[in-house]
Coordinates of C-alpha atoms and ligand atoms in Angstrom, one line a residue:
M1 CA -2.2 -22.8 -35.4
Q2 CA -1.4 -22.9 -31.7
K3 CA -4.2 -23.0 -29.1
P4 CA -7.4 -23.1 -31.2
A5 CA -9.3 -23.0 -27.9
R6 CA -8.6 -19.3 -27.9
Y7 CA -11.2 -18.9 -30.7
I8 CA -14.0 -21.3 -30.1
G9 CA -16.0 -19.6 -27.3
C10 CA -18.4 -22.0 -25.5
E11 CA -16.9 -21.2 -22.1
G12 CA -18.8 -22.1 -18.9
G13 CA -21.2 -19.2 -18.2
A14 CA -21.2 -18.0 -21.8
R15 CA -24.7 -17.2 -23.1
V16 CA -25.9 -17.5 -26.6
A17 CA -26.7 -13.9 -27.6
S18 CA -30.2 -13.4 -29.0
W19 CA -30.0 -11.4 -32.2
S20 CA -32.8 -9.6 -33.9
P21 CA -32.6 -6.9 -36.6
G22 CA -33.6 -3.9 -34.5
K23 CA -31.1 -4.6 -31.7
V24 CA -27.8 -2.6 -31.5
S25 CA -25.0 -5.2 -31.8
W26 CA -21.8 -4.7 -29.9
L27 CA -18.6 -6.6 -30.5
L28 CA -16.6 -6.1 -27.3
T29 CA -13.0 -6.5 -28.1
Y30 CA -10.0 -7.0 -25.9
P31 CA -7.0 -6.1 -28.1
D32 CA -4.6 -8.6 -26.6
A33 CA -4.3 -12.4 -26.5
Y34 CA -7.3 -14.4 -25.3
E35 CA -5.5 -15.7 -22.2
V36 CA -5.0 -12.1 -21.0
G37 CA -8.4 -10.8 -22.2
L38 CA -10.8 -13.5 -21.1
P39 CA -10.5 -12.7 -17.4
N40 CA -11.1 -9.0 -18.0
Q41 CA -14.0 -8.0 -15.9
G42 CA -14.9 -4.9 -17.9
L43 CA -15.7 -7.0 -21.0
Q44 CA -17.7 -9.5 -19.0
I45 CA -19.6 -6.8 -17.0
L46 CA -20.6 -4.8 -20.1
G47 CA -21.4 -7.9 -22.1
E48 CA -24.0 -8.9 -19.5
I49 CA -25.4 -5.5 -19.0
L50 CA -25.9 -5.1 -22.8
N51 CA -27.4 -8.6 -23.3
E52 CA -29.9 -7.9 -20.5
R53 CA -31.2 -4.9 -22.5
P54 CA -34.1 -5.6 -24.9
D55 CA -32.5 -3.3 -27.5
A56 CA -28.9 -4.6 -27.5
V57 CA -26.9 -7.7 -28.1
A58 CA -23.2 -8.2 -27.3
E59 CA -20.5 -10.8 -28.2
R60 CA -16.7 -10.8 -27.5
T61 CA -13.5 -11.1 -29.4
Y62 CA -9.8 -10.9 -28.7
A63 CA -6.8 -10.0 -30.8
P64 CA -5.9 -13.1 -32.9
W65 CA -2.4 -14.4 -32.2
P66 CA 0.0 -13.9 -35.2
D67 CA -0.3 -17.5 -36.3
L68 CA -4.1 -17.3 -36.8
E69 CA -3.8 -13.8 -38.2
A70 CA -1.6 -15.1 -41.0
L71 CA -4.2 -17.7 -41.9
M72 CA -7.0 -15.2 -41.7
R73 CA -5.2 -12.8 -44.1
R74 CA -4.2 -15.6 -46.4
D75 CA -7.8 -17.0 -46.7
G76 CA -9.7 -13.7 -46.4
V77 CA -11.3 -14.5 -43.1
P78 CA -12.3 -11.3 -41.2
L79 CA -12.1 -10.7 -37.4
F80 CA -14.9 -12.7 -35.8
S81 CA -16.7 -13.0 -32.5
V82 CA -15.8 -16.0 -30.3
D83 CA -19.4 -16.4 -29.1
G84 CA -21.3 -16.7 -32.4
H85 CA -18.4 -16.6 -34.9
R86 CA -19.9 -13.7 -36.7
P87 CA -17.8 -11.4 -38.8
A88 CA -16.9 -8.1 -37.1
G89 CA -18.3 -6.1 -40.0
E90 CA -21.9 -7.4 -39.1
F91 CA -21.9 -5.6 -35.8
D92 CA -23.0 -2.0 -35.2
V93 CA -20.2 -1.3 -32.8
L94 CA -16.6 -2.5 -32.4
A95 CA -15.8 -1.5 -28.8
F96 CA -12.3 -1.8 -27.4
N97 CA -11.1 -2.0 -23.9
L98 CA -7.9 0.0 -23.5
S99 CA -6.1 -1.1 -20.4
A100 CA -2.5 -0.7 -21.5
E101 CA -0.9 1.6 -24.1
L102 CA 1.3 -1.0 -25.8
V103 CA -1.9 -2.6 -27.2
Y104 CA -2.6 0.4 -29.4
T105 CA -1.1 -1.2 -32.5
N106 CA -3.3 -4.3 -31.9
V107 CA -6.3 -2.0 -31.9
L108 CA -5.4 -0.9 -35.4
N109 CA -4.8 -4.4 -36.4
C110 CA -8.2 -5.5 -35.2
I111 CA -9.9 -2.6 -37.0
D112 CA -8.1 -3.7 -40.2
L113 CA -8.9 -7.3 -39.7
A114 CA -12.5 -6.4 -39.3
G115 CA -12.4 -5.1 -42.9
L116 CA -12.6 -1.4 -42.0
E117 CA -10.4 1.5 -42.8
V118 CA -8.2 2.2 -39.8
R119 CA -8.6 6.0 -40.1
A120 CA -12.0 7.0 -38.8
E121 CA -12.5 9.7 -41.4
R122 CA -12.4 7.1 -44.2
R123 CA -15.0 4.8 -42.9
R124 CA -18.4 4.6 -44.5
D125 CA -21.8 5.4 -43.0
S126 CA -22.7 1.7 -42.9
D127 CA -19.5 0.6 -41.2
P128 CA -19.5 -0.2 -37.5
L129 CA -18.7 2.6 -35.2
V130 CA -15.4 2.1 -33.4
L131 CA -15.6 2.9 -29.7
A132 CA -13.1 2.6 -26.8
G133 CA -13.2 2.6 -23.1
G134 CA -10.8 1.8 -20.2
H135 CA -8.2 3.6 -18.2
C136 CA -6.1 4.6 -21.2
T137 CA -8.9 6.8 -22.5
F138 CA -7.9 9.4 -20.0
N139 CA -5.5 10.5 -22.7
P140 CA -7.3 9.5 -25.9
E141 CA -5.3 11.6 -28.3
P142 CA -2.8 9.1 -29.6
L143 CA -5.8 7.0 -30.9
A144 CA -7.9 10.1 -31.9
D145 CA -7.6 9.4 -35.7
F146 CA -8.8 5.8 -35.4
V147 CA -11.5 5.7 -32.8
D148 CA -15.0 7.3 -33.4
A149 CA -15.8 7.9 -29.8
F150 CA -14.3 7.2 -26.4
V151 CA -16.1 6.5 -23.2
I152 CA -14.4 8.2 -20.2
G153 CA -14.8 6.5 -16.8
D154 CA -17.2 3.8 -15.7
G155 CA -19.1 2.2 -18.6
E156 CA -22.1 0.6 -16.8
E157 CA -24.5 3.4 -17.4
A158 CA -22.9 5.0 -20.5
V159 CA -23.3 1.8 -22.7
G160 CA -27.1 2.0 -22.2
E161 CA -27.2 5.7 -23.2
I162 CA -25.0 5.0 -26.2
T163 CA -27.2 2.1 -27.2
A164 CA -30.3 4.3 -27.2
V165 CA -28.7 6.8 -29.6
L166 CA -27.5 4.1 -31.9
R167 CA -30.9 2.3 -31.8
D168 CA -32.5 5.4 -33.3
W169 CA -29.8 5.7 -35.9
K170 CA -30.2 2.1 -36.9
A171 CA -34.0 2.5 -37.1
G172 CA -33.5 5.4 -39.4
G173 CA -31.5 3.1 -41.8
K174 CA -28.0 4.6 -41.3
T175 CA -28.7 6.8 -44.3
P176 CA -25.9 8.5 -46.2
G177 CA -24.3 11.3 -44.3
S178 CA -25.9 10.2 -41.0
R179 CA -22.6 9.0 -39.4
E180 CA -21.6 12.6 -38.7
G181 CA -25.0 13.3 -37.1
V182 CA -24.9 10.3 -34.9
L183 CA -21.4 11.3 -33.7
R184 CA -22.6 14.8 -32.9
E185 CA -25.4 13.2 -30.9
L186 CA -23.0 10.8 -29.1
A187 CA -20.9 13.8 -28.1
T188 CA -23.9 15.1 -26.0
V189 CA -23.9 11.9 -23.9
P190 CA -22.0 12.6 -20.7
G191 CA -18.6 11.0 -20.6
V192 CA -18.4 10.5 -24.4
Y193 CA -15.6 12.1 -26.3
V194 CA -15.8 12.3 -30.1
P195 CA -12.3 13.3 -31.2
S196 CA -13.3 14.2 -34.8
L197 CA -15.4 17.1 -33.4
Y198 CA -12.3 18.7 -31.9
E199 CA -9.4 20.5 -33.5
A200 CA -5.8 20.3 -32.2
A201 CA -3.7 23.4 -32.6
Y202 CA 0.1 23.7 -32.4
D203 CA 2.7 26.4 -32.1
G204 CA 5.8 24.7 -33.4
P205 CA 6.2 21.5 -31.4
R206 CA 3.9 22.8 -28.6
L207 CA 0.3 21.9 -28.4
V208 CA -1.7 25.0 -27.7
G209 CA -5.2 23.6 -27.4
V210 CA -7.8 20.9 -28.3
T211 CA -11.0 22.7 -28.9
P212 CA -14.5 21.9 -30.2
R213 CA -15.2 22.5 -33.9
H214 CA -18.9 23.2 -33.3
P215 CA -21.1 24.9 -30.8
G216 CA -22.9 22.4 -28.5
V217 CA -19.8 20.1 -28.3
P218 CA -18.5 20.2 -24.7
E219 CA -15.1 22.0 -24.2
R220 CA -14.2 19.4 -21.5
V221 CA -15.5 15.9 -21.3
E222 CA -16.2 14.8 -17.7
K223 CA -15.7 11.2 -16.7
R224 CA -18.6 9.0 -15.8
T225 CA -18.7 7.5 -12.2
I226 CA -21.3 5.1 -10.9
A227 CA -22.1 6.3 -7.5
D228 CA -23.2 2.9 -6.1
L229 CA -21.2 -0.2 -7.0
G230 CA -23.7 -2.2 -5.0
A231 CA -26.3 -1.4 -7.7
W232 CA -24.2 -3.3 -10.3
P233 CA -23.5 -6.8 -9.0
Y234 CA -21.8 -7.9 -12.3
P235 CA -20.6 -10.2 -13.7
K236 CA -23.4 -12.6 -12.5
H237 CA -22.2 -15.4 -14.7
Q238 CA -18.4 -15.3 -14.8
L239 CA -16.9 -17.1 -17.7
V240 CA -14.9 -20.3 -17.1
P241 CA -12.4 -20.8 -19.9
L242 CA -11.7 -24.1 -21.6
T243 CA -8.0 -23.4 -21.8
E244 CA -5.4 -21.9 -19.5
V245 CA -5.7 -18.1 -19.0
V246 CA -4.1 -15.7 -16.5
H247 CA -6.0 -15.2 -13.2
D248 CA -8.0 -18.5 -13.7
R249 CA -10.3 -18.1 -10.7
L250 CA -13.5 -16.5 -9.6
N251 CA -13.0 -12.7 -9.4
V252 CA -15.2 -10.5 -7.3
E253 CA -14.7 -6.8 -7.3
V254 CA -15.0 -5.6 -3.8
F255 CA -14.5 -1.9 -4.4
R256 CA -13.6 0.7 -7.0
G257 CA -11.5 3.8 -6.5
C258 CA -8.6 4.4 -4.1
T259 CA -7.7 7.5 -2.1
R260 CA -4.3 6.6 -0.8
G261 CA -3.0 9.2 -3.2
C262 CA 0.0 7.3 -4.6
R263 CA 1.3 9.9 -7.0
F264 CA 2.5 7.5 -9.7
C265 CA -0.8 5.6 -9.8
Q266 CA -3.2 6.6 -12.6
A267 CA -5.8 4.1 -11.7
G268 CA -6.0 5.5 -8.1
M269 CA -6.4 9.1 -9.3
I270 CA -8.9 8.6 -12.1
T271 CA -11.3 6.2 -10.2
R272 CA -11.9 8.3 -7.1
P273 CA -14.0 8.3 -4.9
V274 CA -13.9 4.9 -3.1
R275 CA -17.1 2.9 -3.6
E276 CA -17.2 -0.3 -1.6
R277 CA -19.6 -3.1 -2.4
P278 CA -21.7 -4.1 0.7
A279 CA -20.1 -7.0 2.6
E280 CA -23.3 -9.1 2.3
Q281 CA -23.3 -8.7 -1.5
V282 CA -19.6 -9.7 -1.7
R283 CA -20.4 -12.8 0.3
R284 CA -23.3 -13.6 -2.0
M285 CA -21.4 -13.0 -5.2
V286 CA -18.7 -15.3 -3.9
S287 CA -20.9 -18.2 -2.9
D288 CA -23.1 -17.9 -6.0
G289 CA -20.1 -17.5 -8.3
L290 CA -18.3 -20.5 -6.8
A291 CA -21.5 -22.7 -7.1
A292 CA -21.9 -21.7 -10.7
T293 CA -18.3 -22.0 -11.8
G294 CA -16.9 -24.8 -9.7
Y295 CA -13.7 -22.8 -9.0
D296 CA -12.0 -23.5 -5.7
E297 CA -10.3 -20.1 -5.6
V298 CA -11.7 -16.6 -5.4
A299 CA -9.8 -13.3 -5.8
L300 CA -11.3 -10.3 -4.1
T301 CA -10.2 -7.6 -6.5
S302 CA -9.8 -3.8 -6.3
L303 CA -6.8 -1.4 -6.4
S304 CA -5.9 -2.3 -2.8
T305 CA -8.0 -5.1 -1.4
A306 CA -6.8 -5.1 2.2
D307 CA -8.2 -1.6 2.4
Y308 CA -11.7 -2.8 2.1
S309 CA -13.2 -1.8 5.4
G310 CA -14.6 -5.2 6.4
I311 CA -11.9 -7.3 4.9
Q312 CA -11.1 -9.7 7.7
D313 CA -14.8 -10.5 8.2
V314 CA -15.3 -11.0 4.5
V315 CA -12.3 -13.3 4.1
G316 CA -13.2 -15.2 7.2
G317 CA -16.8 -15.4 6.1
V318 CA -15.8 -16.9 2.7
I319 CA -13.3 -19.4 4.1
N320 CA -15.6 -20.6 6.9
D321 CA -18.8 -20.6 4.8
P322 CA -20.3 -24.2 5.1
T323 CA -21.6 -24.1 1.6
C324 CA -18.0 -23.7 0.4
S325 CA -17.0 -26.8 2.5
G326 CA -13.8 -25.1 3.7
Q327 CA -12.3 -25.7 0.3
V328 CA -12.1 -22.2 -1.1
A329 CA -8.8 -20.4 -1.3
V330 CA -8.9 -16.6 -1.2
S331 CA -6.3 -14.5 -2.9
L332 CA -6.0 -10.8 -2.4
P333 CA -4.1 -9.8 -5.6
S334 CA -3.6 -6.2 -4.7
L335 CA -2.3 -5.9 -1.2
R336 CA -1.1 -2.9 0.7
V337 CA 1.5 -3.9 3.3
D338 CA 0.2 -1.6 6.1
A339 CA -3.2 -3.2 5.9
F340 CA -2.1 -6.8 5.8
T341 CA -2.4 -8.3 9.3
V342 CA -1.6 -11.6 10.8
G343 CA -5.4 -12.0 11.2
I344 CA -5.9 -11.9 7.4
A345 CA -2.9 -14.1 6.9
S346 CA -4.2 -16.7 9.3
E347 CA -7.6 -16.8 7.7
I348 CA -6.2 -17.2 4.2
Q349 CA -3.8 -20.0 5.1
K350 CA -6.6 -22.2 6.5
V351 CA -7.2 -23.4 3.0
R352 CA -4.3 -22.7 0.7
R353 CA -1.6 -20.2 0.6
T354 CA -2.1 -18.1 -2.5
G355 CA 0.8 -16.0 -3.9
L356 CA 1.6 -12.9 -1.9
T357 CA 2.8 -9.7 -3.6
F358 CA 3.4 -6.5 -1.7
A359 CA 4.3 -3.3 -3.5
P360 CA 6.4 -0.9 -1.4
E361 CA 7.3 0.7 -4.8
G362 CA 10.1 2.8 -3.3
G363 CA 13.3 1.6 -1.6
T364 CA 13.7 4.4 1.0
W365 CA 11.3 6.3 3.2
R366 CA 12.3 9.5 1.4
M367 CA 11.4 8.0 -1.9
R368 CA 8.1 6.7 -0.6
Q369 CA 7.3 10.2 0.7
V370 CA 8.0 11.6 -2.8
I371 CA 5.5 9.1 -4.3
N372 CA 3.1 9.4 -1.3
K373 CA 3.2 5.7 -0.6
L374 CA 3.3 6.3 3.1
I375 CA 4.2 2.8 4.3
R376 CA 6.9 2.5 6.8
E377 CA 9.6 -0.2 6.8
E378 CA 8.0 -1.5 10.0
D379 CA 4.7 -2.0 8.1
L380 CA 6.5 -4.0 5.5
Y381 CA 8.4 -6.1 7.9
G382 CA 5.2 -6.7 9.9
A383 CA 3.4 -7.9 6.9
V384 CA 6.2 -10.2 5.8
E385 CA 6.5 -11.5 9.4
S386 CA 2.7 -12.2 9.4
A387 CA 3.0 -14.1 6.1
F388 CA 6.1 -16.2 7.0
S389 CA 4.9 -17.0 10.5
Q390 CA 1.7 -18.4 8.9
G391 CA 3.7 -20.7 6.7
W392 CA 4.3 -18.7 3.5
Q393 CA 7.8 -19.4 2.0
R394 CA 7.9 -16.9 -0.9
V395 CA 6.9 -13.3 -1.0
K396 CA 7.1 -11.0 -4.0
L397 CA 7.9 -7.3 -3.6
Y398 CA 7.2 -4.8 -6.4
F399 CA 9.3 -1.7 -6.9
L400 CA 9.5 1.2 -9.4
I401 CA 12.7 2.8 -10.6
G402 CA 13.2 6.0 -12.5
L403 CA 10.9 7.9 -10.0
P404 CA 11.2 11.7 -9.6
T405 CA 14.2 12.8 -7.6
E406 CA 15.5 9.2 -7.3
T407 CA 19.2 8.8 -6.3
D408 CA 21.4 5.7 -6.4
E409 CA 20.9 5.5 -2.7
D410 CA 17.1 5.1 -3.2
V411 CA 17.7 2.4 -5.7
L412 CA 20.1 0.5 -3.4
G413 CA 17.4 0.8 -0.7
I414 CA 15.4 -1.7 -2.7
G415 CA 18.1 -4.3 -2.2
E416 CA 18.3 -3.5 1.5
L417 CA 14.6 -3.8 2.0
A418 CA 14.5 -7.2 0.2
R419 CA 17.5 -8.4 2.3
N420 CA 15.9 -7.3 5.6
C421 CA 12.6 -9.0 4.6
V422 CA 14.6 -12.3 4.2
Q423 CA 16.1 -11.8 7.6
V424 CA 12.7 -11.1 9.2
G425 CA 11.2 -14.0 7.3
R426 CA 13.8 -16.4 8.5
G427 CA 13.1 -15.5 12.1
A428 CA 9.4 -15.8 11.7
A429 CA 9.6 -19.0 9.7
N430 CA 11.8 -20.6 12.3
Q431 CA 9.3 -19.8 15.0
G432 CA 6.5 -21.1 12.9
K433 CA 8.7 -24.2 11.9
G434 CA 8.5 -23.0 8.3
G435 CA 11.2 -23.8 5.8
R436 CA 13.5 -21.8 3.5
V437 CA 12.3 -18.3 2.7
T438 CA 12.8 -16.3 -0.5
V439 CA 11.9 -12.8 -1.5
T440 CA 11.7 -11.8 -5.1
A441 CA 12.1 -8.1 -5.8
S442 CA 10.6 -7.2 -9.1
V443 CA 11.6 -3.9 -10.6
G444 CA 9.8 -1.9 -13.3
G445 CA 10.7 1.3 -15.0
F446 CA 8.3 4.1 -14.0
V447 CA 6.2 5.6 -16.8
P448 CA 4.5 9.0 -15.9
K449 CA 0.8 8.8 -16.6
P450 CA -1.7 11.5 -17.6
Q451 CA -4.1 12.8 -14.9
T452 CA -1.6 12.2 -12.1
P453 CA 0.8 14.6 -10.2
F454 CA 3.7 13.0 -12.1
Q455 CA 2.2 14.0 -15.5
W456 CA 4.7 16.9 -15.7
F457 CA 7.8 14.7 -15.0
G458 CA 10.4 13.9 -17.6
Q459 CA 10.7 10.1 -17.8
E460 CA 14.1 8.4 -17.0
T461 CA 16.1 7.5 -20.1
V462 CA 16.9 3.9 -21.1
P463 CA 20.6 4.3 -20.1
G464 CA 19.6 5.8 -16.8
L465 CA 17.2 2.8 -16.0
T466 CA 19.8 0.3 -17.2
H467 CA 22.4 1.9 -14.8
K468 CA 20.0 1.5 -11.9
V469 CA 19.1 -2.1 -12.8
N470 CA 22.8 -3.0 -13.0
L471 CA 23.5 -1.2 -9.7
L472 CA 20.8 -3.3 -8.0
R473 CA 21.9 -6.5 -9.6
D474 CA 25.4 -6.1 -8.4
A475 CA 24.3 -5.1 -4.9
T476 CA 22.0 -8.2 -4.5
R477 CA 24.1 -10.7 -6.3
R478 CA 25.4 -12.4 -3.2
D479 CA 22.2 -12.1 -1.1
K480 CA 20.9 -15.6 -0.5
G481 CA 17.2 -15.7 -0.6
V482 CA 16.8 -12.5 -2.7
T483 CA 15.9 -12.9 -6.4
L484 CA 15.9 -9.8 -8.6
R485 CA 13.7 -9.5 -11.6
W486 CA 13.4 -6.5 -13.9
H487 CA 11.4 -5.4 -17.0
D488 CA 13.0 -4.4 -20.2
P489 CA 13.7 -0.6 -19.8
R490 CA 13.2 -0.1 -23.6
A491 CA 9.5 -1.1 -23.4
S492 CA 8.9 1.7 -21.0
L493 CA 10.1 4.2 -23.6
A494 CA 7.4 3.2 -26.1
E495 CA 4.8 3.1 -23.3
G496 CA 5.9 6.6 -22.2
L497 CA 5.4 7.9 -25.8
A498 CA 1.9 6.3 -26.2
S499 CA 0.9 7.3 -22.7
R500 CA 1.6 11.1 -22.9
G501 CA 1.5 11.6 -26.7
D502 CA -0.7 14.0 -28.6
R503 CA -2.6 13.4 -31.8
R504 CA 0.6 13.5 -33.9
V505 CA 1.7 10.3 -32.3
G506 CA -1.2 8.5 -34.1
A507 CA 0.8 8.5 -37.3
V508 CA 3.7 6.8 -35.4
I509 CA 1.3 4.1 -34.0
E510 CA 0.0 3.5 -37.5
E511 CA 3.5 3.2 -39.0
V512 CA 4.6 0.7 -36.3
W513 CA 1.5 -1.3 -37.0
R514 CA 2.0 -1.2 -40.8
R515 CA 5.5 -2.5 -40.3
G516 CA 4.1 -5.5 -38.4
G517 CA 4.6 -4.3 -34.9
T518 CA 1.7 -6.0 -33.1
F519 CA 1.6 -7.6 -29.6
Q520 CA 4.1 -5.0 -28.3
E521 CA 3.1 -5.9 -24.8
W522 CA 4.9 -9.2 -25.3
S523 CA 8.7 -9.0 -24.9
E524 CA 9.2 -11.5 -27.7
H525 CA 7.3 -9.2 -30.1
F526 CA 8.4 -5.8 -28.8
D527 CA 10.7 -3.9 -31.1
L528 CA 11.9 -0.5 -30.0
R529 CA 13.5 0.0 -33.4
L530 CA 10.1 0.2 -35.1
W531 CA 9.1 3.0 -32.7
E532 CA 12.3 4.9 -33.1
D533 CA 12.1 4.7 -36.9
A534 CA 8.5 5.7 -37.0
M535 CA 9.2 8.7 -34.8
A536 CA 12.1 9.8 -37.0
G537 CA 9.9 9.3 -40.1
A538 CA 7.2 11.5 -38.7
G539 CA 9.8 14.2 -37.8
L540 CA 9.0 13.8 -34.0
S541 CA 11.5 13.6 -31.2
L542 CA 11.2 10.8 -28.6
D543 CA 13.3 12.9 -26.2
W544 CA 10.8 15.8 -26.5
Y545 CA 7.8 13.6 -25.8
V546 CA 9.2 11.3 -23.2
H547 CA 12.1 12.7 -21.3
R548 CA 11.1 16.4 -20.9
D549 CA 9.7 18.0 -17.7
R550 CA 6.6 20.0 -18.6
D551 CA 6.0 23.5 -17.3
E552 CA 3.0 24.5 -15.1
D553 CA 1.3 26.5 -17.9
E554 CA 2.0 24.0 -20.7
V555 CA -1.2 22.7 -22.4
L556 CA -1.3 18.9 -21.9
P557 CA -2.9 16.8 -24.7
W558 CA -5.5 15.5 -22.2
D559 CA -6.5 18.8 -20.6
H560 CA -9.9 18.7 -22.3
I561 CA -10.6 15.3 -20.6
S562 CA -11.5 15.5 -17.0
A563 CA -11.1 12.9 -14.3
G564 CA -12.5 15.4 -11.9
L565 CA -9.2 16.3 -10.4
H566 CA -8.5 20.0 -10.2
R567 CA -5.4 20.9 -12.2
D568 CA -4.1 23.1 -9.4
F569 CA -4.5 20.2 -7.0
L570 CA -2.4 18.0 -9.2
W571 CA 0.2 20.7 -9.7
Q572 CA 0.4 21.4 -5.9
D573 CA 0.7 17.6 -5.3
W574 CA 3.6 17.6 -7.8
Q575 CA 5.3 20.4 -5.9
D576 CA 4.7 18.5 -2.6
A577 CA 6.3 15.4 -4.2
L578 CA 9.4 17.4 -5.0
A579 CA 9.5 18.5 -1.4
A580 CA 9.0 14.9 -0.2
A581 CA 5.8 15.8 1.7
G582 CA 2.8 13.5 2.0
V583 CA -1.0 14.0 1.9
P584 CA -3.3 11.7 3.8
D585 CA -5.9 9.2 2.7
C586 CA -9.1 11.2 2.6
R587 CA -11.2 8.1 3.3
W588 CA -10.4 8.5 7.0
T589 CA -9.4 12.2 7.2
P590 CA -11.2 15.3 6.0
C591 CA -11.5 16.1 2.3
Y592 CA -8.8 18.3 0.8
D593 CA -10.9 19.0 -2.3
C594 CA -9.1 17.3 -5.1
G595 CA -12.4 17.7 -7.0
A596 CA -13.3 14.0 -7.6
C597 CA -16.2 14.0 -5.3
T598 CA -17.0 17.7 -4.8
G599 CA -17.2 18.4 -8.5
Y600 CA -19.7 15.6 -9.2
G601 CA -21.7 15.6 -5.9
L602 CA -20.3 12.1 -5.0
E603 CA -19.1 10.7 -1.7
H604 CA -17.0 7.7 -0.6
V605 CA -19.1 4.7 0.1
V606 CA -17.5 2.4 2.7
A607 CA -19.0 -0.9 3.9
S608 CA -17.9 -0.3 7.5
A609 CA -17.3 3.0 9.3
V610 CA -14.2 1.6 10.9
P611 CA -10.8 1.7 9.1
P612 CA -9.2 -1.7 8.7
G613 CA -6.8 -2.6 11.5
G614 CA -3.0 -2.5 11.5
G615 CA -0.4 -0.2 10.0
S616 CA -0.5 3.5 9.4
Q617 CA -3.2 3.4 6.6
G618 CA -1.8 6.6 5.1
T619 CA -3.2 8.7 7.9
G620 CA 0.1 9.3 9.5
V621 CA -1.1 7.6 12.7
D622 CA -0.2 4.1 13.8
L623 CA -3.6 2.8 14.2
S624 CA -2.6 0.0 16.6
S625 CA -0.6 2.1 19.0
G626 CA -1.9 5.6 18.4
H627 CA 1.6 6.9 17.9
V628 CA 2.3 9.5 15.2
V629 CA 4.6 8.1 12.5
P630 CA 7.4 10.3 11.2
V631 CA 5.6 11.7 8.1
R632 CA 5.1 15.3 7.3
L633 CA 1.5 15.6 6.2
L634 CA 0.2 18.8 4.7
E635 CA -2.8 20.6 5.7
R636 CA -4.9 21.4 2.6
A637 CA -7.9 23.7 2.2
R638 CA -10.9 21.7 3.3
G639 CA -13.7 21.4 0.7
Ligands
SF4_701 S1 -12.9 15.3 -3.3 FE1 -12.1 15.2 -1.2 S2 -13.0 13.2 -0.3 FE2 -13.2 13.1 -2.6 S3 -11.4 12.1 -3.3 FE3 -10.9 14.3 -3.4 S4 -10.0 14.8 -1.4 FE4 -10.9 12.8 -1.2

């Protein structure tokens, strides 16, 4: 077996969970390899919150790699926790974090390895309940047959409320027939969706509705949102692994939510409004975390960290903190180019230059207006210049292809932007006496996601994406300093199916899993043939699910799950996209009533009333010069 360290637990910061018979026991499961799952903040946050409760206990597990899985199946060893090495079947809850669709077959594999029936309807009263949370739950339907209940939105408060329900069930002895009752009760917890209590109806291939089977079960499940991130300073004891993992550094979440309004971005849409952590708390979490873990690098995480309203002070505060002895590198893994200034670059480089990735996403201004990523070329060149002038030699740029209305010209614009960045970088590096500069353009196929304005868009075909990759490869072949990387267009087809599928796609996921299709996130394991065969076997058309534009009045499989966004707001935003018209960032401009705050009585929470410096910040105004940038912004009804 490779890498036994994946399964032994005992990481720095890990606590021995204190079990007792009355406590509700949760096995928090990340359905991917340990090195991807260990840094996951969601698992660590919920683990700590649950273990602090007197009535709960939580341990972790990850999807066993195929080498260990083969041994487990050969020797009859069930899925086990890495903390206490307890069999999964001894827990009351098997709770999955769903952060990517291609892990769905791993979810089924973990349920099976736990010794449970994969289909929820066949599980016994005494079996653990299978729950799931995470961003993918905003379309839970493809996993509806396998998961007992989904938690939609932030989990910090919901896990406590679920624990209270399960505690009473457990105290009552989980008597025969009581599983149905506890599910009915869970369905009354805000943000909890119990798919078996809903009926999906079809008219031919079309879904016509997903409706409750019983009175008292909500017609729409509204997401949970914690109003104040500052009230949840977790994780307090970040885990330090014994083996190599991705993102091996201290991670401190500085804010949740994003209102830039990028139309392709599901995370931005479903996590509104913006909730910043107080700057003082960020500084304390950083210094306490560094002292406890011994890391010499901290990542300030969020969907767009340079947007944090006190970012330069926080970065400077961390780097110049005497208790950190000037030894701490700061990385900002999610950077928006129009908010990255020379000031931030100069603070970061004082210690160590961490990797810089910018995501312009679209190659031309027209394309970026379609997707509402309103950054100008000047913003990008300014950010690149800041970086290279401060000694960086490599910058990564991330782009999407296969976007709505995209032409070959838009695709070729990616090559041109990368080429120009190398030019700008060479000039800046020479002035700063830097060395050779390189720009890597990484290109991914766009997959339309539920609960976004692009949810109605017919995804680009594999031949279409391949044509665009080839076009770009030919165009950049002779550009010195530009490296092009791209993702396998075939994987985006399976992701597109799992992303916007309905309940019928569950049978396809099950079939792919039964034929050995696990770890589909990993290119060496991904097998499109399995998906195509399973679709054909189920009598379903990939083309119909993936490549078809949806009509305005079509029932979407996730219409009964609410991220708070009004459907007519999303539809209007889709029409605006087709007209290449932008909408502003409502953090700094008046509300246009998308519904995410107004519907729940919430507001943005920002640490400083002043927008971060530099760039256009999606407001349409160059904040440094006060000039209007050439973007057509729409006036919307004010809430
Ligand atoms: S409700 Fe208004 S302020 Fe809140 S995210 Fe939507 S547009 Fe922005």
